Tab-separated table of C-alpha atoms and ligand atoms in Angstrom:
chain	number	residue	atom	x	y	z
A	1	MET	CA	0.000	0.000	0.000
A	2	SER	CA	2.800	2.383	0.830
A	3	SER	CA	3.950	3.278	-2.718
A	4	LYS	CA	0.415	3.907	-3.947
A	5	TYR	CA	-0.524	6.363	-1.223
A	6	GLU	CA	2.861	7.718	-0.173
A	7	LYS	CA	2.486	10.981	-2.052
A	8	MET	CA	-0.879	11.613	-0.393
A	9	TRP	CA	0.520	10.893	3.077
A	10	ASP	CA	3.466	13.136	2.361
A	11	GLN	CA	1.149	15.961	1.310
A	12	LEU	CA	-0.746	15.498	4.557
A	13	GLY	CA	2.526	16.163	6.386
A	14	MET	CA	2.905	12.714	7.875
A	15	ASP	CA	6.066	11.071	9.173
A	16	ILE	CA	6.298	8.409	6.445
A	17	PRO	CA	8.941	6.068	7.960
A	18	ALA	CA	7.155	6.005	11.322
A	19	HIS	CA	3.862	5.446	9.551
A	20	ASP	CA	5.295	2.537	7.527
A	21	GLY	CA	6.378	0.951	10.809
A	22	LEU	CA	2.864	1.376	12.212
A	23	LEU	CA	1.216	-0.209	9.168
A	24	LYS	CA	3.558	-3.168	9.311
A	25	ALA	CA	2.897	-3.739	13.018
A	26	LEU	CA	-0.833	-3.272	12.525
A	27	GLY	CA	-0.858	-5.769	9.640
A	28	ASN	CA	0.885	-8.429	11.726
A	29	PHE	CA	-1.315	-7.762	14.719
A	30	TYR	CA	-4.462	-7.974	12.595
A	31	GLY	CA	-3.274	-11.208	11.031
A	32	ASP	CA	-2.679	-12.799	14.443
A	33	ILE	CA	-5.935	-11.663	15.987
A	34	TYR	CA	-8.382	-11.656	13.097
A	35	LEU	CA	-7.213	-13.629	10.094
A	36	SER	CA	-6.278	-16.568	12.300
A	37	GLN	CA	-9.952	-17.135	13.201
A	38	GLU	CA	-11.681	-20.163	11.708
A	39	GLY	CA	-15.081	-20.181	10.041
A	40	ARG	CA	-15.281	-16.445	9.458
A	41	LEU	CA	-18.177	-14.975	7.532
A	42	LYS	CA	-18.030	-13.950	3.904
A	43	GLY	CA	-19.098	-10.505	5.117
A	44	ALA	CA	-15.853	-10.282	7.092
A	45	GLU	CA	-14.133	-9.596	3.761
A	46	TYR	CA	-15.519	-6.077	4.065
A	47	LEU	CA	-13.886	-5.733	7.500
A	48	ASP	CA	-10.577	-7.018	6.159
A	49	PHE	CA	-10.813	-4.687	3.179
A	50	VAL	CA	-11.593	-1.613	5.291
A	51	LEU	CA	-8.763	-2.440	7.650
A	52	SER	CA	-6.285	-3.049	4.829
A	53	GLU	CA	-7.275	0.273	3.251
A	54	VAL	CA	-7.776	2.129	6.489
A	55	HIS	CA	-5.028	4.652	5.794
A	56	GLY	CA	-5.351	4.421	2.011
A	57	LEU	CA	-8.635	4.389	0.175
A	58	ARG	CA	-10.704	5.977	2.940
A	59	ILE	CA	-8.191	8.805	3.298
A	60	GLN	CA	-8.211	9.292	-0.459
A	61	GLU	CA	-11.987	9.642	-0.272
A	62	LEU	CA	-11.606	12.267	2.450
A	63	VAL	CA	-8.983	14.164	0.463
A	64	GLU	CA	-11.205	14.137	-2.638
A	65	ALA	CA	-14.216	15.288	-0.616
A	66	LYS	CA	-12.128	18.139	0.774
A	67	GLU	CA	-11.155	19.128	-2.772
A	68	ARG	CA	-14.877	19.376	-3.522
A	69	GLY	CA	-15.270	21.765	-0.574
A	70	SER	CA	-16.226	19.420	2.239
A	71	LYS	CA	-14.638	19.654	5.693
A	72	VAL	CA	-13.394	16.773	7.817
A	73	ILE	CA	-14.143	16.963	11.519
A	74	GLY	CA	-12.528	14.554	13.981
A	75	THR	CA	-14.101	13.530	17.268
A	76	PHE	CA	-13.122	11.509	20.330
A	77	CYS	CA	-16.421	11.049	22.030
A	78	VAL	CA	-19.891	9.793	21.172
A	79	PHE	CA	-21.271	12.918	22.774
A	80	VAL	CA	-20.389	14.992	19.729
A	81	PRO	CA	-23.636	15.200	17.698
A	82	GLU	CA	-22.335	14.042	14.361
A	83	GLU	CA	-25.701	14.591	12.681
A	84	ILE	CA	-24.907	18.319	12.758
A	85	ILE	CA	-21.598	17.716	10.985
A	86	TRP	CA	-23.122	15.606	8.190
A	87	ALA	CA	-26.036	18.045	7.782
A	88	ALA	CA	-23.559	20.828	7.060
A	89	ASN	CA	-21.856	18.797	4.343
A	90	GLY	CA	-19.037	17.852	6.695
A	91	ILE	CA	-17.533	14.417	7.243
A	92	CYS	CA	-17.264	13.120	10.772
A	93	VAL	CA	-14.477	10.699	11.664
A	94	GLY	CA	-13.849	9.124	15.033
A	95	LEU	CA	-10.160	9.496	15.819
A	96	CYS	CA	-9.196	6.105	17.099
A	97	ALA	CA	-6.686	6.517	19.967
A	98	GLY	CA	-6.469	2.777	20.626
A	99	ALA	CA	-2.740	2.121	20.299
A	100	GLU	CA	0.421	2.947	22.201
A	101	ILE	CA	1.805	5.327	19.581
A	102	GLY	CA	4.031	8.350	20.031
A	103	GLN	CA	4.203	7.487	23.714
A	104	GLU	CA	7.467	9.343	24.231
A	105	GLU	CA	6.177	12.489	22.565
A	106	ALA	CA	2.921	12.288	24.517
A	107	GLU	CA	4.680	11.864	27.854
A	108	ARG	CA	6.681	15.004	27.191
A	109	VAL	CA	3.497	17.031	27.514
A	110	LEU	CA	1.279	14.802	29.683
A	111	PRO	CA	1.835	13.198	33.086
A	112	ARG	CA	2.690	9.500	32.875
A	113	SER	CA	-0.356	8.822	34.985
A	114	THR	CA	-2.702	9.774	32.153
A	115	CYS	CA	-5.079	7.221	30.669
A	116	ALA	CA	-3.841	5.380	27.594
A	117	LEU	CA	-6.584	6.781	25.366
A	118	ILE	CA	-5.558	10.376	25.996
A	119	LYS	CA	-1.864	9.589	25.648
A	120	SER	CA	-2.673	7.789	22.425
A	121	PHE	CA	-4.457	10.672	20.715
A	122	MET	CA	-1.765	13.070	21.807
A	123	GLY	CA	0.898	10.643	20.587
A	124	PHE	CA	-0.785	10.133	17.220
A	125	LYS	CA	-0.865	13.878	16.651
A	126	LEU	CA	2.615	14.709	17.896
A	127	ALA	CA	4.165	11.819	15.971
A	128	ARG	CA	2.222	12.813	12.783
A	129	ILE	CA	1.295	9.231	12.182
A	130	CYS	CA	-2.472	9.202	11.644
A	131	PRO	CA	-3.783	10.338	8.236
A	132	PHE	CA	-7.283	10.782	9.689
A	133	PHE	CA	-5.910	13.262	12.214
A	134	GLU	CA	-3.861	14.996	9.532
A	135	SER	CA	-6.926	15.271	7.260
A	136	CYS	CA	-9.001	17.043	9.884
A	137	ASP	CA	-10.003	20.661	9.412
A	138	LEU	CA	-11.201	20.696	12.992
A	139	VAL	CA	-11.005	18.397	15.991
A	140	VAL	CA	-13.862	18.445	18.478
A	141	GLY	CA	-13.055	17.791	22.102
A	142	GLU	CA	-15.357	17.679	25.115
A	143	THR	CA	-15.251	18.241	28.827
A	144	THR	CA	-16.200	14.685	29.749
A	145	CYS	CA	-13.262	13.852	32.024
A	146	ASP	CA	-10.527	16.041	33.483
A	147	GLY	CA	-7.774	14.317	31.530
A	148	LYS	CA	-9.367	14.971	28.161
A	149	LYS	CA	-10.464	18.466	29.072
A	150	LYS	CA	-6.952	19.570	29.973
A	151	ALA	CA	-5.257	17.600	27.187
A	152	PHE	CA	-7.340	19.460	24.585
A	153	GLU	CA	-5.679	22.708	25.681
A	154	ILE	CA	-2.346	21.223	24.675
A	155	LEU	CA	-3.695	19.578	21.528
A	156	ASP	CA	-5.046	22.959	20.451
A	157	GLU	CA	-1.450	24.153	20.082
A	158	HIS	CA	-0.974	21.571	17.316
A	159	THR	CA	-4.309	21.491	15.501
A	160	PRO	CA	-7.522	23.549	15.683
A	161	VAL	CA	-9.631	22.190	18.541
A	162	TYR	CA	-13.200	23.114	19.467
A	163	VAL	CA	-14.390	21.982	22.899
A	164	MET	CA	-18.012	21.184	23.764
A	165	GLU	CA	-19.077	21.555	27.363
A	166	ILE	CA	-20.756	18.347	28.492
A	167	PRO	CA	-23.034	18.579	31.524
A	168	GLN	CA	-22.093	16.534	34.567
A	169	MET	CA	-25.636	15.875	35.778
A	170	LYS	CA	-29.006	15.284	34.155
A	171	GLU	CA	-31.239	17.945	35.680
A	172	GLY	CA	-33.315	20.456	33.710
A	173	ARG	CA	-30.540	23.046	33.833
A	174	ASP	CA	-28.073	20.506	32.395
A	175	ARG	CA	-30.397	19.880	29.492
A	176	GLU	CA	-30.544	23.635	28.892
A	177	LEU	CA	-26.778	23.847	28.903
A	178	TRP	CA	-26.517	20.957	26.462
A	179	ARG	CA	-29.056	22.563	24.135
A	180	GLU	CA	-27.050	25.782	24.139
A	181	GLU	CA	-23.925	23.783	23.428
A	182	MET	CA	-25.619	22.112	20.453
A	183	VAL	CA	-26.553	25.500	19.014
A	184	ARG	CA	-23.059	26.864	19.624
A	185	PHE	CA	-21.598	23.785	17.934
A	186	MET	CA	-23.969	24.112	15.006
A	187	LYS	CA	-22.831	27.704	14.482
A	188	CYS	CA	-19.215	26.625	14.626
A	189	VAL	CA	-19.737	23.867	12.047
A	190	GLN	CA	-21.729	26.171	9.778
A	191	GLY	CA	-18.939	28.748	10.027
A	192	LEU	CA	-16.401	26.124	9.008
A	193	THR	CA	-18.320	24.650	6.090
A	194	GLY	CA	-19.973	27.895	4.997
A	195	LEU	CA	-23.356	26.127	4.812
A	196	THR	CA	-26.484	26.897	6.785
A	197	ILE	CA	-28.092	23.702	8.015
A	198	SER	CA	-31.572	23.255	6.583
A	199	ALA	CA	-34.350	21.134	8.105
A	200	LYS	CA	-34.114	18.823	5.083
A	201	LYS	CA	-30.366	18.242	5.470
A	202	LEU	CA	-30.608	17.750	9.225
A	203	SER	CA	-33.477	15.328	8.835
A	204	GLU	CA	-31.480	13.318	6.259
A	205	ALA	CA	-28.445	13.245	8.550
A	206	ILE	CA	-30.563	12.076	11.492
A	207	ARG	CA	-31.987	9.234	9.408
A	208	MET	CA	-28.585	8.225	8.087
A	209	ILE	CA	-26.976	8.023	11.526
A	210	ASN	CA	-30.052	6.296	12.935
A	211	ASP	CA	-29.770	3.755	10.103
A	212	ARG	CA	-26.189	3.125	11.107
A	213	ARG	CA	-27.312	2.595	14.690
A	214	ARG	CA	-30.141	0.333	13.490
A	215	VAL	CA	-27.821	-1.977	11.613
A	216	LEU	CA	-25.597	-2.216	14.696
A	217	LEU	CA	-28.652	-2.939	16.832
A	218	ARG	CA	-29.546	-5.719	14.418
A	219	LEU	CA	-26.048	-7.137	14.805
A	220	ASN	CA	-26.394	-6.972	18.595
A	221	ARG	CA	-29.719	-8.804	18.468
A	222	LEU	CA	-28.195	-11.577	16.383
A	223	ARG	CA	-25.416	-11.995	18.911
A	224	LYS	CA	-28.015	-13.055	21.450
A	225	ALA	CA	-28.348	-16.394	19.674
A	226	VAL	CA	-26.907	-19.461	21.361
A	227	PRO	CA	-24.439	-20.427	20.011
A	228	THR	CA	-23.389	-16.952	18.973
A	229	PRO	CA	-22.952	-16.603	15.189
A	230	ILE	CA	-20.038	-14.131	15.222
A	231	SER	CA	-16.917	-13.763	17.319
A	232	GLY	CA	-16.771	-10.859	19.733
A	233	ARG	CA	-13.614	-9.682	18.009
A	234	ASP	CA	-15.358	-9.344	14.665
A	235	ALA	CA	-18.377	-7.667	16.229
A	236	LEU	CA	-16.120	-5.189	18.017
A	237	LEU	CA	-14.334	-4.477	14.751
A	238	VAL	CA	-17.673	-3.725	13.078
A	239	ASN	CA	-18.366	-1.177	15.808
A	240	GLN	CA	-14.882	0.304	15.493
A	241	ILE	CA	-15.170	0.648	11.712
A	242	SER	CA	-18.513	2.436	12.084
A	243	PHE	CA	-16.584	5.454	13.331
A	244	TYR	CA	-14.665	6.134	10.180
A	245	ASP	CA	-16.085	4.372	7.144
A	246	ASP	CA	-18.566	6.067	4.832
A	247	PRO	CA	-21.971	5.602	6.582
A	248	PRO	CA	-24.058	4.478	3.534
A	249	ARG	CA	-21.406	1.907	2.559
A	250	PHE	CA	-21.111	0.699	6.136
A	251	ILE	CA	-24.892	0.335	6.487
A	252	GLN	CA	-25.112	-1.681	3.281
A	253	LYS	CA	-22.160	-3.962	4.031
A	254	ILE	CA	-23.110	-4.646	7.624
A	255	GLY	CA	-26.678	-5.266	6.494
A	256	GLU	CA	-25.326	-7.978	4.191
A	257	LEU	CA	-23.194	-9.380	6.999
A	258	CYS	CA	-26.287	-9.523	9.221
A	259	ASP	CA	-28.208	-11.394	6.475
A	260	GLU	CA	-25.455	-13.978	6.559
A	261	LEU	CA	-25.583	-14.132	10.336
A	262	GLU	CA	-29.337	-14.568	10.258
A	263	ALA	CA	-28.958	-17.566	7.982
A	264	ARG	CA	-26.395	-19.013	10.395
A	265	VAL	CA	-28.719	-18.492	13.342
A	266	ASP	CA	-31.611	-20.125	11.455
A	267	LYS	CA	-29.446	-23.179	10.906
A	268	GLY	CA	-28.383	-23.172	14.540
A	269	GLU	CA	-24.749	-22.642	13.567
A	270	GLY	CA	-22.320	-20.690	15.695
A	271	VAL	CA	-18.658	-19.728	15.852
A	272	VAL	CA	-18.162	-21.594	19.101
A	273	PRO	CA	-19.617	-24.831	20.450
A	274	GLU	CA	-22.789	-24.593	22.476
A	275	GLY	CA	-21.929	-24.345	26.150
A	276	THR	CA	-18.983	-21.971	25.584
A	277	PRO	CA	-19.098	-19.414	28.431
A	278	ARG	CA	-20.629	-16.168	27.217
A	279	LEU	CA	-19.011	-12.987	28.518
A	280	MET	CA	-19.850	-9.364	28.149
A	281	VAL	CA	-17.436	-6.472	28.545
A	282	SER	CA	-18.468	-3.252	30.230
A	283	GLY	CA	-16.588	-0.003	30.682
A	284	CYS	CA	-14.159	2.186	28.746
A	285	PRO	CA	-14.308	2.282	24.964
A	286	MET	CA	-11.979	-0.006	22.992
A	287	ALA	CA	-10.811	2.164	20.135
A	288	VAL	CA	-9.218	0.540	17.106
A	289	PRO	CA	-6.731	-1.265	17.226
A	290	ASN	CA	-7.252	-2.062	20.894
A	291	TRP	CA	-8.095	-5.758	20.596
A	292	LYS	CA	-6.091	-6.998	23.572
A	293	LEU	CA	-8.849	-7.970	25.998
A	294	PRO	CA	-11.241	-9.448	23.385
A	295	PHE	CA	-8.397	-11.617	22.138
A	296	VAL	CA	-7.529	-12.687	25.674
A	297	ILE	CA	-11.185	-13.555	26.369
A	298	GLU	CA	-11.629	-15.520	23.173
A	299	SER	CA	-8.403	-17.414	23.570
A	300	SER	CA	-9.365	-18.387	27.127
A	301	GLY	CA	-12.279	-20.626	26.205
A	302	ALA	CA	-15.013	-17.968	26.309
A	303	VAL	CA	-16.783	-15.836	23.730
A	304	MET	CA	-17.538	-12.124	23.960
A	305	VAL	CA	-21.197	-11.477	23.109
A	306	GLY	CA	-21.628	-7.811	24.005
A	307	GLU	CA	-19.828	-4.583	24.764
A	308	GLU	CA	-21.406	-2.089	27.131
A	309	SER	CA	-19.221	0.737	25.957
A	310	CYS	CA	-19.155	3.708	23.615
A	311	ILE	CA	-17.722	1.417	20.965
A	312	GLY	CA	-20.705	-0.811	21.582
A	313	THR	CA	-24.216	-0.450	22.892
A	314	ARG	CA	-23.792	2.932	24.606
A	315	ASN	CA	-23.507	4.440	21.152
A	316	THR	CA	-26.218	2.437	19.424
A	317	ARG	CA	-28.926	1.878	22.023
A	318	ASP	CA	-30.854	5.131	21.522
A	319	LEU	CA	-32.143	6.594	18.272
A	320	VAL	CA	-33.034	10.205	17.521
A	321	ARG	CA	-36.721	10.848	16.865
A	322	GLU	CA	-37.276	11.239	13.145
A	323	ASP	CA	-40.487	13.230	13.155
A	324	GLY	CA	-38.983	16.687	13.719
A	325	ARG	CA	-40.124	19.216	11.106
A	326	THR	CA	-37.986	22.237	11.898
A	327	VAL	CA	-34.310	22.586	12.801
A	328	GLU	CA	-35.388	23.716	16.277
A	329	GLU	CA	-37.495	20.605	16.820
A	330	MET	CA	-34.743	18.367	15.567
A	331	LEU	CA	-32.250	20.021	17.899
A	332	ASP	CA	-34.593	19.193	20.779
A	333	HIS	CA	-34.722	15.587	19.641
A	334	LEU	CA	-30.939	15.443	19.357
A	335	VAL	CA	-30.614	16.873	22.873
A	336	ASP	CA	-33.039	14.240	24.211
A	337	ARG	CA	-31.148	11.399	22.594
A	338	TYR	CA	-27.654	12.516	23.571
A	339	MET	CA	-28.671	13.191	27.169
A	340	LYS	CA	-29.458	9.478	27.476
A	341	ILE	CA	-25.777	8.552	27.132
A	342	ASP	CA	-24.749	6.944	30.399
A	343	CYS	CA	-21.055	7.819	30.426
A	344	ALA	CA	-19.347	7.460	33.798
A	345	CYS	CA	-18.548	11.162	33.601
A	346	PHE	CA	-22.116	11.796	34.877
A	347	THR	CA	-23.095	11.855	38.506
A	348	PRO	CA	-25.150	10.076	39.567
A	349	ASN	CA	-25.111	7.516	36.784
A	350	ASN	CA	-27.553	4.904	38.008
A	351	GLU	CA	-28.922	4.279	34.504
A	352	ARG	CA	-25.658	2.635	33.576
A	353	LEU	CA	-25.908	0.176	36.450
A	354	GLU	CA	-29.424	-0.726	35.341
A	355	HIS	CA	-28.392	-0.985	31.687
A	356	VAL	CA	-25.525	-3.341	32.427
A	357	VAL	CA	-27.694	-5.734	34.433
A	358	GLN	CA	-30.413	-5.580	31.787
A	359	MET	CA	-27.943	-6.229	28.995
A	360	ALA	CA	-26.323	-9.125	30.860
A	361	ARG	CA	-29.742	-10.733	31.260
A	362	ASP	CA	-30.810	-10.083	27.648
A	363	LEU	CA	-27.639	-11.613	26.284
A	364	GLU	CA	-27.783	-14.468	28.784
A	365	VAL	CA	-24.168	-13.952	29.718
A	366	ASP	CA	-22.362	-16.098	32.235
A	367	GLY	CA	-20.324	-13.191	33.493
A	368	VAL	CA	-19.275	-9.570	32.998
A	369	ILE	CA	-15.742	-8.282	32.679
A	370	HIS	CA	-15.468	-4.700	33.784
A	371	TYR	CA	-12.778	-3.013	31.739
A	372	ALA	CA	-11.219	0.249	32.879
A	373	LEU	CA	-8.163	1.921	31.498
A	374	GLN	CA	-5.544	2.622	34.129
A	375	PHE	CA	-5.869	6.157	35.512
A	376	CYS	CA	-9.449	6.473	34.263
A	377	HIS	CA	-11.205	7.755	37.361
A	378	PRO	CA	-14.767	7.860	36.012
A	379	TYR	CA	-14.879	4.172	35.042
A	380	GLY	CA	-12.372	2.950	37.629
A	381	ILE	CA	-14.377	4.442	40.491
A	382	GLU	CA	-17.792	3.610	39.066
A	383	SER	CA	-16.702	-0.028	38.855
A	384	PHE	CA	-17.130	-0.355	42.626
A	385	ARG	CA	-20.891	0.263	42.515
A	386	LEU	CA	-21.255	-1.664	39.292
A	387	GLU	CA	-19.529	-4.719	40.741
A	388	ARG	CA	-21.786	-4.620	43.782
A	389	THR	CA	-24.914	-4.235	41.628
A	390	LEU	CA	-23.936	-7.161	39.420
A	391	LYS	CA	-23.160	-9.364	42.402
A	392	GLU	CA	-26.499	-8.501	43.951
A	393	ALA	CA	-28.127	-9.558	40.677
A	394	GLY	CA	-26.249	-12.859	40.864
A	395	ILE	CA	-24.025	-12.095	37.854
A	396	PRO	CA	-20.331	-12.983	38.237
A	397	VAL	CA	-17.982	-10.097	37.561
A	398	LEU	CA	-14.265	-9.677	37.033
A	399	LYS	CA	-12.682	-6.227	37.220
A	400	ILE	CA	-9.750	-5.519	34.951
A	401	GLU	CA	-7.595	-2.426	34.773
A	402	THR	CA	-5.085	-2.240	31.992
A	403	ASP	CA	-3.537	-0.069	29.288
A	404	TYR	CA	-2.501	-0.541	25.664
A	405	SER	CA	0.819	-2.274	26.274
A	406	ASN	CA	1.184	-6.010	25.940
A	407	GLU	CA	3.223	-6.345	29.104
A	408	ASP	CA	0.341	-7.621	31.198
A	409	ALA	CA	-1.138	-9.923	28.521
A	410	GLU	CA	-0.053	-13.071	30.385
A	411	ILE	CA	-1.398	-11.860	33.719
A	412	LEU	CA	-4.686	-10.892	32.078
A	413	LYS	CA	-4.921	-14.275	30.437
A	414	ASN	CA	-4.401	-16.056	33.747
A	415	ARG	CA	-7.057	-13.953	35.428
A	416	VAL	CA	-9.586	-14.370	32.604
A	417	GLU	CA	-8.925	-18.123	32.400
A	418	ALA	CA	-9.485	-18.467	36.137
A	419	PHE	CA	-12.727	-16.475	35.822
A	420	VAL	CA	-13.920	-18.617	32.912
A	421	GLU	CA	-13.066	-21.759	34.873
A	422	MET	CA	-14.976	-20.436	37.866
A	423	ILE	CA	-18.165	-19.673	35.911
A	424	ARG	CA	-17.961	-22.851	33.851
B	501	LIG	S1	-19.161	9.279	26.360
B	501	LIG	S2	-16.848	6.931	27.711
B	501	LIG	S3	-16.388	8.338	24.487
B	501	LIG	S4	-15.979	10.313	27.440
B	501	LIG	S5	-10.896	6.310	29.402
B	501	LIG	S6	-10.522	9.620	28.243
B	501	LIG	S7	-13.214	8.832	30.451
B	501	LIG	S8	-9.868	8.916	31.594
B	501	LIG	S9	-13.365	7.816	26.868
B	501	LIG	FE1	-15.529	8.318	26.607
B	501	LIG	FE2	-17.239	10.058	25.624
B	501	LIG	FE3	-17.668	8.985	27.992
B	501	LIG	FE4	-17.918	7.533	25.837
B	501	LIG	FE5	-11.319	9.995	30.256
B	501	LIG	FE6	-11.570	7.522	31.146
B	501	LIG	FE7	-9.599	8.112	29.543
B	501	LIG	FE8	-12.095	8.104	28.654
């Protein structure tokens, strides 16, 4: 891939040798974790294709769209209302932040005791290694956790950053604040793209992003089947890809993949033998290419059947109402939908506890693994109440705290194996 796209990467200002090293490592990693799986679906060819062209074809599409006047806006959080971006003829991309990249550069400006996700996005930018980042006309940050909030001040010195204020509670006044923030964001996006958002465009964007959520909901429903028809790794990858592939293409391809899964379910076929312990992961998002824990789980005799996370059900569970007629009405509907997000940055956040128990029951899981990134206070601290709630509901739980390095892979494997043995 490198020769074909090298000129484009160079024009984006990337560090080509470092980027070549990343692609090589990513290719090997992907081969070990994904291509080694047996009995994969035909639809997984789309996943392999998107991954193999992740820094090539998709970036070329972004560059061409920019040449036609579109703007690329990068985000780090599912709180950013992407419908507004698409409605203004922008392109929204989730900036991944799931690998230990540019660690040295990141630790020059951030304390070592910063969560891996924040270090990762800072590292990607400072090391000039991510073509998505380098294609962005604007990066949107948010005030979800203290680490991100303060890191965006530093990131702003390297790329234009706009920060949305996210409420910390869910009272009436918080809703008001969030509505104001939506309007402020809409003005910012309109200023960038030079387009005024019409009711028609916003309505189309709402439907498109809802359709993307719907296809992911369909995938989640199919994963309820026993035996499960798709590996947790592949399902996670589908969710990860949803953040940066073209939405209409993604909806079509994942729809086809779901058709295939449906046929498997009808025949009673699965990727693992019946009786394989079913686990669900709950907690911090697993941004691409963070596949460490899913791989550990699925090489320890269990299968991952759900992710209660922003790269999972937290991002797909709720749809935006589609019956708004004016921009004002649609903004209200967007506010309603986004205020349902149960990120640990909220206090109190009892909905999340209820959602996790509900999801564990719906998916008939044998246990929940709570996953928190080291130094993530919101999820790390919330795990105490979540663990207690799950235990009270009679659902076994294992709490894991880790980062993006592979140093603890063996320890994690031992702990997950012991957990699987215990619930078996
Ligand atoms: S809505 S989960 S995507 S903030 S892991 S950076 S919280 S210290 S990622 Fe998130 Fe939005 Fe919430 Fe979802 Fe901070 Fe924790 Fe790091 Fe985190």
